Amino acid sequence: MSKHTDAAAEVLLERKGCAGVITLNRPKFLNALNLSMIRQIYPQLKKWEQDPETFLIIIKGAGGKAFCAGGDIRVISEARKANLKIAQDFFREEYMLNNAIDSCQKPYIALIHGITMGGGVGLSVHGQFRVATEKSLFAMPETAIGLFPDVGGGYFLPRLQGKLGCFLALTGFRLKGRDVYAAGIATHFVDSEKLGMLEEDLLALKSPSEENIADVLETYHAKSKIDQDKSFILEEHMDKINSWFSANTVEQIIENLQRDGSSFALEQLKVINKMSPTSLKITLRQLMEGSSKTLQEVLTMEYRLSQACMGGHDFHEGVRAVLIDKDQSPKWKPADLKEVTDEALNNHFKSLGSNDLKF
């Protein structure tokens, strides 16, 4: 019954019990998502969705350190220097997969144990159930590499409580453990030592209904002990976050933080000032527009943005500074928010005509 189970496979696709199980299998690379993995997962997801014997789909990461640390963007940046094709294909097919997860007719359960960032969030957050553990580490850190929080970030981030999504998007702030659940990124929290048992119990269900599956998850969630009395890390700052980040421009957000002057505000200011000015402006507009769009409309918008970023300067410079040379000192162009013109911004959002992402 099992397919692709040789050790070298980058993704394992297996039928187990009542479920289809997807295992991201690049632990040395924190299960970073590449195009060949997307091309294996998508058709299998569609098959399982149609298969009357498959009652649920589970996705998890191998190795215990990461669910998926993001898309393998270094490869995309390097390919861009040779030719643009992979940059078109990767984002197009990744976003198609994000949409397929969202519209999946079978219960889809992502075990987001360990690092879950960027593309890893896209493989989980659009699914019906997301199970965090005390080892979960969530972030959308794209503004630091001259990109924007894609994979449907323009859809799910503005739908989090208050202006939390805008804060997470612009700063790349990391949420850990139970906070991933408190923020609404995860639907359940389970102590990591119980994760294996949870999976076994799900696989052992006989022709389960959605309610049966939800009951199992709920039972494990209710029994979880770790940090159960801990309040949300951003709880004390939420009122301020909601007020600072409700501004319509990045410049105004920065002014709000400066004016506040508290240590938390100045800490966020320091972080935002390191980000790509172009990325900050794209991201704020992406979230504002995305708040009233469907996921498919958002992914179409984000595909346009992705292609504009591939053809620009900051993404490749960000990948160089953070992932290749690791000097952590990107030289952004333009280097200042006021140099990012409305015209440049509008160009990022322009239709690609026949090259637009279509569903």
PDB file of C-alpha atoms in Angstrom, residues 54-275:
ATOM      1  CA  THR A  54      -9.346   7.275   3.041  1.00  0.00           C
ATOM      2  CA  PHE A  55     -11.136   9.098   5.860  1.00  0.00           C
ATOM      3  CA  LEU A  56      -8.526  11.639   6.893  1.00  0.00           C
ATOM      4  CA  ILE A  57      -5.157  13.041   5.878  1.00  0.00           C
ATOM      5  CA  ILE A  58      -2.274  13.597   8.286  1.00  0.00           C
ATOM      6  CA  ILE A  59       0.798  15.693   7.441  1.00  0.00           C
ATOM      7  CA  LYS A  60       3.906  15.739   9.638  1.00  0.00           C
ATOM      8  CA  GLY A  61       7.648  16.377   9.509  1.00  0.00           C
ATOM      9  CA  ALA A  62      10.455  13.846   9.996  1.00  0.00           C
ATOM     10  CA  GLY A  63      13.275  14.271  12.494  1.00  0.00           C
ATOM     11  CA  GLY A  64      11.558  15.973  15.431  1.00  0.00           C
ATOM     12  CA  LYS A  65      13.114  19.433  14.963  1.00  0.00           C
ATOM     13  CA  ALA A  66      10.830  20.872  12.323  1.00  0.00           C
ATOM     14  CA  PHE A  67       7.460  20.373  10.722  1.00  0.00           C
ATOM     15  CA  CYS A  68       8.655  22.521   7.812  1.00  0.00           C
ATOM     16  CA  ALA A  69      10.921  25.567   8.123  1.00  0.00           C
ATOM     17  CA  GLY A  70       9.641  27.073   4.867  1.00  0.00           C
ATOM     18  CA  GLY A  71      10.051  26.946   1.122  1.00  0.00           C
ATOM     19  CA  ASP A  72      13.507  26.115  -0.198  1.00  0.00           C
ATOM     20  CA  ILE A  73      14.007  29.708  -1.319  1.00  0.00           C
ATOM     21  CA  ARG A  74      17.764  29.575  -1.678  1.00  0.00           C
ATOM     22  CA  VAL A  75      17.278  27.240  -4.654  1.00  0.00           C
ATOM     23  CA  ILE A  76      14.721  29.634  -6.127  1.00  0.00           C
ATOM     24  CA  SER A  77      17.034  32.620  -5.802  1.00  0.00           C
ATOM     25  CA  GLU A  78      19.919  30.691  -7.368  1.00  0.00           C
ATOM     26  CA  ALA A  79      17.671  29.474 -10.213  1.00  0.00           C
ATOM     27  CA  ARG A  80      16.512  33.030 -10.852  1.00  0.00           C
ATOM     28  CA  LYS A  81      20.071  33.931 -11.820  1.00  0.00           C
ATOM     29  CA  ALA A  82      20.069  31.127 -14.387  1.00  0.00           C
ATOM     30  CA  ASN A  83      16.444  31.311 -15.527  1.00  0.00           C
ATOM     31  CA  LEU A  84      13.078  32.417 -14.182  1.00  0.00           C
ATOM     32  CA  LYS A  85      11.080  29.251 -14.828  1.00  0.00           C
ATOM     33  CA  ILE A  86      11.465  27.600 -11.417  1.00  0.00           C
ATOM     34  CA  ALA A  87      10.488  30.845  -9.680  1.00  0.00           C
ATOM     35  CA  GLN A  88       7.263  30.847 -11.678  1.00  0.00           C
ATOM     36  CA  ASP A  89       6.556  27.138 -11.206  1.00  0.00           C
ATOM     37  CA  PHE A  90       7.437  26.959  -7.525  1.00  0.00           C
ATOM     38  CA  PHE A  91       5.141  29.761  -6.370  1.00  0.00           C
ATOM     39  CA  ARG A  92       2.336  28.823  -8.763  1.00  0.00           C
ATOM     40  CA  GLU A  93       2.291  25.164  -7.697  1.00  0.00           C
ATOM     41  CA  GLU A  94       2.868  25.923  -4.017  1.00  0.00           C
ATOM     42  CA  TYR A  95      -0.128  28.278  -3.939  1.00  0.00           C
ATOM     43  CA  MET A  96      -2.248  25.712  -5.841  1.00  0.00           C
ATOM     44  CA  LEU A  97      -1.364  23.230  -3.082  1.00  0.00           C
ATOM     45  CA  ASN A  98      -2.267  25.770  -0.356  1.00  0.00           C
ATOM     46  CA  ASN A  99      -5.665  26.160  -2.019  1.00  0.00           C
ATOM     47  CA  ALA A 100      -6.118  22.369  -2.366  1.00  0.00           C
ATOM     48  CA  ILE A 101      -5.492  21.990   1.385  1.00  0.00           C
ATOM     49  CA  ASP A 102      -8.054  24.694   2.124  1.00  0.00           C
ATOM     50  CA  SER A 103     -10.717  23.085  -0.077  1.00  0.00           C
ATOM     51  CA  CYS A 104      -9.875  19.469   0.864  1.00  0.00           C
ATOM     52  CA  GLN A 105     -13.076  17.470   1.385  1.00  0.00           C
ATOM     53  CA  LYS A 106     -11.451  15.126   3.915  1.00  0.00           C
ATOM     54  CA  PRO A 107     -10.391  16.165   7.423  1.00  0.00           C
ATOM     55  CA  TYR A 108      -6.774  17.362   7.130  1.00  0.00           C
ATOM     56  CA  ILE A 109      -4.611  17.239  10.257  1.00  0.00           C
ATOM     57  CA  ALA A 110      -1.225  18.980  10.396  1.00  0.00           C
ATOM     58  CA  LEU A 111       1.053  17.983  13.288  1.00  0.00           C
ATOM     59  CA  ILE A 112       3.008  21.250  13.552  1.00  0.00           C
ATOM     60  CA  HIS A 113       5.626  19.976  16.000  1.00  0.00           C
ATOM     61  CA  GLY A 114       8.887  21.953  15.826  1.00  0.00           C
ATOM     62  CA  ILE A 115       9.759  24.787  13.449  1.00  0.00           C
ATOM     63  CA  THR A 116       6.804  25.835  11.284  1.00  0.00           C
ATOM     64  CA  MET A 117       7.524  28.906   9.188  1.00  0.00           C
ATOM     65  CA  GLY A 118       6.625  30.384   5.810  1.00  0.00           C
ATOM     66  CA  GLY A 119       5.890  27.545   3.386  1.00  0.00           C
ATOM     67  CA  GLY A 120       5.397  25.205   6.368  1.00  0.00           C
ATOM     68  CA  VAL A 121       2.594  27.451   7.584  1.00  0.00           C
ATOM     69  CA  GLY A 122       1.056  27.200   4.097  1.00  0.00           C
ATOM     70  CA  LEU A 123       0.997  23.389   4.384  1.00  0.00           C
ATOM     71  CA  SER A 124      -0.821  23.521   7.724  1.00  0.00           C
ATOM     72  CA  VAL A 125      -2.811  26.661   8.508  1.00  0.00           C
ATOM     73  CA  HIS A 126      -5.333  26.189   5.680  1.00  0.00           C
ATOM     74  CA  GLY A 127      -6.170  22.673   6.885  1.00  0.00           C
ATOM     75  CA  GLN A 128      -9.071  21.916   9.183  1.00  0.00           C
ATOM     76  CA  PHE A 129      -6.990  20.818  12.194  1.00  0.00           C
ATOM     77  CA  ARG A 130      -3.552  22.028  13.308  1.00  0.00           C
ATOM     78  CA  VAL A 131      -1.961  20.417  16.358  1.00  0.00           C
ATOM     79  CA  ALA A 132       0.808  22.335  18.134  1.00  0.00           C
ATOM     80  CA  THR A 133       3.139  21.019  20.852  1.00  0.00           C
ATOM     81  CA  GLU A 134       5.444  22.718  23.361  1.00  0.00           C
ATOM     82  CA  LYS A 135       8.175  22.460  20.705  1.00  0.00           C
ATOM     83  CA  SER A 136       6.199  24.349  18.045  1.00  0.00           C
ATOM     84  CA  LEU A 137       7.872  27.502  16.745  1.00  0.00           C
ATOM     85  CA  PHE A 138       5.782  29.618  14.387  1.00  0.00           C
ATOM     86  CA  ALA A 139       6.864  32.651  12.379  1.00  0.00           C
ATOM     87  CA  MET A 140       6.279  34.416   9.080  1.00  0.00           C
ATOM     88  CA  PRO A 141       9.773  35.960   8.788  1.00  0.00           C
ATOM     89  CA  GLU A 142       9.640  37.005   5.124  1.00  0.00           C
ATOM     90  CA  THR A 143      10.104  40.778   5.498  1.00  0.00           C
ATOM     91  CA  ALA A 144      13.649  39.988   6.697  1.00  0.00           C
ATOM     92  CA  ILE A 145      14.522  38.418   3.336  1.00  0.00           C
ATOM     93  CA  GLY A 146      12.874  40.936   1.027  1.00  0.00           C
ATOM     94  CA  LEU A 147       9.746  38.855   0.516  1.00  0.00           C
ATOM     95  CA  PHE A 148       6.264  39.047   2.105  1.00  0.00           C
ATOM     96  CA  PRO A 149       4.229  36.559   4.215  1.00  0.00           C
ATOM     97  CA  ASP A 150       2.851  34.566   1.306  1.00  0.00           C
ATOM     98  CA  VAL A 151       1.202  31.083   1.089  1.00  0.00           C
ATOM     99  CA  GLY A 152      -2.089  32.784   1.927  1.00  0.00           C
ATOM    100  CA  GLY A 153      -0.715  35.021   4.692  1.00  0.00           C
ATOM    101  CA  GLY A 154      -2.796  37.819   3.198  1.00  0.00           C
ATOM    102  CA  TYR A 155      -5.841  35.710   4.055  1.00  0.00           C
ATOM    103  CA  PHE A 156      -5.148  34.127   7.450  1.00  0.00           C
ATOM    104  CA  LEU A 157      -3.100  36.870   9.124  1.00  0.00           C
ATOM    105  CA  PRO A 158      -5.727  39.674   8.999  1.00  0.00           C
ATOM    106  CA  ARG A 159      -8.260  37.164  10.374  1.00  0.00           C
ATOM    107  CA  LEU A 160      -6.348  36.599  13.625  1.00  0.00           C
ATOM    108  CA  GLN A 161      -7.476  38.563  16.713  1.00  0.00           C
ATOM    109  CA  GLY A 162      -7.214  42.353  16.435  1.00  0.00           C
ATOM    110  CA  LYS A 163      -4.047  43.467  14.647  1.00  0.00           C
ATOM    111  CA  LEU A 164      -2.034  40.433  15.759  1.00  0.00           C
ATOM    112  CA  GLY A 165      -1.588  39.271  12.153  1.00  0.00           C
ATOM    113  CA  CYS A 166      -0.248  42.617  11.015  1.00  0.00           C
ATOM    114  CA  PHE A 167       2.196  42.622  13.934  1.00  0.00           C
ATOM    115  CA  LEU A 168       3.392  39.070  13.155  1.00  0.00           C
ATOM    116  CA  ALA A 169       3.682  39.875   9.436  1.00  0.00           C
ATOM    117  CA  LEU A 170       5.772  43.034   9.745  1.00  0.00           C
ATOM    118  CA  THR A 171       8.050  41.950  12.619  1.00  0.00           C
ATOM    119  CA  GLY A 172       8.384  38.200  11.957  1.00  0.00           C
ATOM    120  CA  PHE A 173       7.756  37.756  15.711  1.00  0.00           C
ATOM    121  CA  ARG A 174       8.117  34.114  16.797  1.00  0.00           C
ATOM    122  CA  LEU A 175       5.387  32.327  18.703  1.00  0.00           C
ATOM    123  CA  LYS A 176       6.325  29.251  20.701  1.00  0.00           C
ATOM    124  CA  GLY A 177       4.463  26.273  22.118  1.00  0.00           C
ATOM    125  CA  ARG A 178       1.031  26.945  23.542  1.00  0.00           C
ATOM    126  CA  ASP A 179       1.147  30.519  22.204  1.00  0.00           C
ATOM    127  CA  VAL A 180       0.754  29.085  18.688  1.00  0.00           C
ATOM    128  CA  TYR A 181      -2.595  27.747  19.889  1.00  0.00           C
ATOM    129  CA  ALA A 182      -3.524  30.909  21.821  1.00  0.00           C
ATOM    130  CA  ALA A 183      -2.908  33.003  18.695  1.00  0.00           C
ATOM    131  CA  GLY A 184      -5.319  30.856  16.680  1.00  0.00           C
ATOM    132  CA  ILE A 185      -2.658  29.396  14.365  1.00  0.00           C
ATOM    133  CA  ALA A 186      -3.215  25.933  15.880  1.00  0.00           C
ATOM    134  CA  THR A 187      -6.627  24.461  16.679  1.00  0.00           C
ATOM    135  CA  HIS A 188      -5.314  22.065  19.363  1.00  0.00           C
ATOM    136  CA  PHE A 189      -2.355  21.681  21.715  1.00  0.00           C
ATOM    137  CA  VAL A 190      -0.881  18.304  22.675  1.00  0.00           C
ATOM    138  CA  ASP A 191       2.193  17.471  24.784  1.00  0.00           C
ATOM    139  CA  SER A 192       4.819  16.218  22.315  1.00  0.00           C
ATOM    140  CA  GLU A 193       5.381  12.927  24.160  1.00  0.00           C
ATOM    141  CA  LYS A 194       1.745  12.060  23.360  1.00  0.00           C
ATOM    142  CA  LEU A 195       1.957  12.925  19.649  1.00  0.00           C
ATOM    143  CA  GLY A 196       2.803   9.356  18.569  1.00  0.00           C
ATOM    144  CA  MET A 197      -0.140   7.967  20.540  1.00  0.00           C
ATOM    145  CA  LEU A 198      -2.454  10.591  19.086  1.00  0.00           C
ATOM    146  CA  GLU A 199      -1.449   9.573  15.575  1.00  0.00           C
ATOM    147  CA  GLU A 200      -1.956   5.872  16.377  1.00  0.00           C
ATOM    148  CA  ASP A 201      -5.417   6.566  17.808  1.00  0.00           C
ATOM    149  CA  LEU A 202      -6.380   8.541  14.693  1.00  0.00           C
ATOM    150  CA  LEU A 203      -5.134   5.785  12.355  1.00  0.00           C
ATOM    151  CA  ALA A 204      -7.019   3.131  14.346  1.00  0.00           C
ATOM    152  CA  LEU A 205     -10.425   4.810  13.893  1.00  0.00           C
ATOM    153  CA  LYS A 206     -12.905   2.741  11.866  1.00  0.00           C
ATOM    154  CA  SER A 207     -14.608   4.730   9.087  1.00  0.00           C
ATOM    155  CA  PRO A 208     -14.559   7.834  11.292  1.00  0.00           C
ATOM    156  CA  SER A 209     -16.814  10.844  10.867  1.00  0.00           C
ATOM    157  CA  GLU A 210     -15.435  14.346  11.224  1.00  0.00           C
ATOM    158  CA  GLU A 211     -16.909  14.395  14.749  1.00  0.00           C
ATOM    159  CA  ASN A 212     -15.035  11.185  15.690  1.00  0.00           C
ATOM    160  CA  ILE A 213     -11.776  12.761  14.553  1.00  0.00           C
ATOM    161  CA  ALA A 214     -12.490  16.042  16.363  1.00  0.00           C
ATOM    162  CA  ASP A 215     -13.315  14.079  19.544  1.00  0.00           C
ATOM    163  CA  VAL A 216      -9.929  12.313  19.543  1.00  0.00           C
ATOM    164  CA  LEU A 217      -8.107  15.634  19.060  1.00  0.00           C
ATOM    165  CA  GLU A 218     -10.229  17.282  21.751  1.00  0.00           C
ATOM    166  CA  THR A 219      -9.512  14.479  24.246  1.00  0.00           C
ATOM    167  CA  TYR A 220      -5.733  14.813  23.780  1.00  0.00           C
ATOM    168  CA  HIS A 221      -5.955  18.592  23.908  1.00  0.00           C
ATOM    169  CA  ALA A 222      -7.914  18.493  27.171  1.00  0.00           C
ATOM    170  CA  LYS A 223      -5.332  16.162  28.762  1.00  0.00           C
ATOM    171  CA  SER A 224      -2.290  18.256  27.781  1.00  0.00           C
ATOM    172  CA  LYS A 225      -0.398  19.457  30.860  1.00  0.00           C
ATOM    173  CA  ILE A 226       2.486  21.602  29.605  1.00  0.00           C
ATOM    174  CA  ASP A 227       2.037  25.372  30.179  1.00  0.00           C
ATOM    175  CA  GLN A 228      -1.717  24.941  30.592  1.00  0.00           C
ATOM    176  CA  ASP A 229      -1.952  27.916  32.981  1.00  0.00           C
ATOM    177  CA  LYS A 230       0.371  30.178  31.014  1.00  0.00           C
ATOM    178  CA  SER A 231      -1.226  33.310  29.552  1.00  0.00           C
ATOM    179  CA  PHE A 232      -0.598  34.321  25.938  1.00  0.00           C
ATOM    180  CA  ILE A 233       2.837  35.952  25.643  1.00  0.00           C
ATOM    181  CA  LEU A 234       1.403  38.994  23.838  1.00  0.00           C
ATOM    182  CA  GLU A 235      -1.683  39.301  26.078  1.00  0.00           C
ATOM    183  CA  GLU A 236      -0.385  42.320  28.014  1.00  0.00           C
ATOM    184  CA  HIS A 237       0.596  44.084  24.766  1.00  0.00           C
ATOM    185  CA  MET A 238      -2.487  43.323  22.649  1.00  0.00           C
ATOM    186  CA  ASP A 239      -4.299  46.620  23.233  1.00  0.00           C
ATOM    187  CA  LYS A 240      -1.192  48.526  22.187  1.00  0.00           C
ATOM    188  CA  ILE A 241      -0.511  46.247  19.226  1.00  0.00           C
ATOM    189  CA  ASN A 242      -4.107  46.798  18.068  1.00  0.00           C
ATOM    190  CA  SER A 243      -3.673  50.542  18.264  1.00  0.00           C
ATOM    191  CA  TRP A 244      -0.129  50.831  16.802  1.00  0.00           C
ATOM    192  CA  PHE A 245      -0.792  48.489  13.885  1.00  0.00           C
ATOM    193  CA  SER A 246      -4.186  49.862  12.914  1.00  0.00           C
ATOM    194  CA  ALA A 247      -2.402  52.650  11.014  1.00  0.00           C
ATOM    195  CA  ASN A 248      -2.787  52.658   7.229  1.00  0.00           C
ATOM    196  CA  THR A 249       0.892  53.259   6.442  1.00  0.00           C
ATOM    197  CA  VAL A 250       4.143  51.720   7.629  1.00  0.00           C
ATOM    198  CA  GLU A 251       5.448  55.237   8.365  1.00  0.00           C
ATOM    199  CA  GLN A 252       2.506  55.824  10.719  1.00  0.00           C
ATOM    200  CA  ILE A 253       3.073  52.483  12.484  1.00  0.00           C
ATOM    201  CA  ILE A 254       6.713  53.476  13.038  1.00  0.00           C
ATOM    202  CA  GLU A 255       5.623  56.863  14.360  1.00  0.00           C
ATOM    203  CA  ASN A 256       3.179  55.139  16.735  1.00  0.00           C
ATOM    204  CA  LEU A 257       5.977  52.935  18.092  1.00  0.00           C
ATOM    205  CA  GLN A 258       8.350  55.884  18.489  1.00  0.00           C
ATOM    206  CA  ARG A 259       5.710  57.933  20.245  1.00  0.00           C
ATOM    207  CA  ASP A 260       4.904  55.111  22.665  1.00  0.00           C
ATOM    208  CA  GLY A 261       8.546  54.757  23.670  1.00  0.00           C
ATOM    209  CA  SER A 262       8.042  51.706  25.954  1.00  0.00           C
ATOM    210  CA  SER A 263      10.733  49.031  25.856  1.00  0.00           C
ATOM    211  CA  PHE A 264       8.409  46.633  23.996  1.00  0.00           C
ATOM    212  CA  ALA A 265       7.554  49.311  21.411  1.00  0.00           C
ATOM    213  CA  LEU A 266      11.212  50.233  20.889  1.00  0.00           C
ATOM    214  CA  GLU A 267      12.147  46.571  20.551  1.00  0.00           C
ATOM    215  CA  GLN A 268       9.582  46.167  17.732  1.00  0.00           C
ATOM    216  CA  LEU A 269      10.763  49.414  16.145  1.00  0.00           C
ATOM    217  CA  LYS A 270      14.334  48.110  16.075  1.00  0.00           C
ATOM    218  CA  VAL A 271      13.160  44.914  14.365  1.00  0.00           C
ATOM    219  CA  ILE A 272      10.998  46.699  11.773  1.00  0.00           C
ATOM    220  CA  ASN A 273      13.831  49.092  10.914  1.00  0.00           C
ATOM    221  CA  LYS A 274      15.983  46.111   9.846  1.00  0.00           C
ATOM    222  CA  MET A 275      13.387  44.814   7.380  1.00  0.00           C
TER     223      MET A 275
END
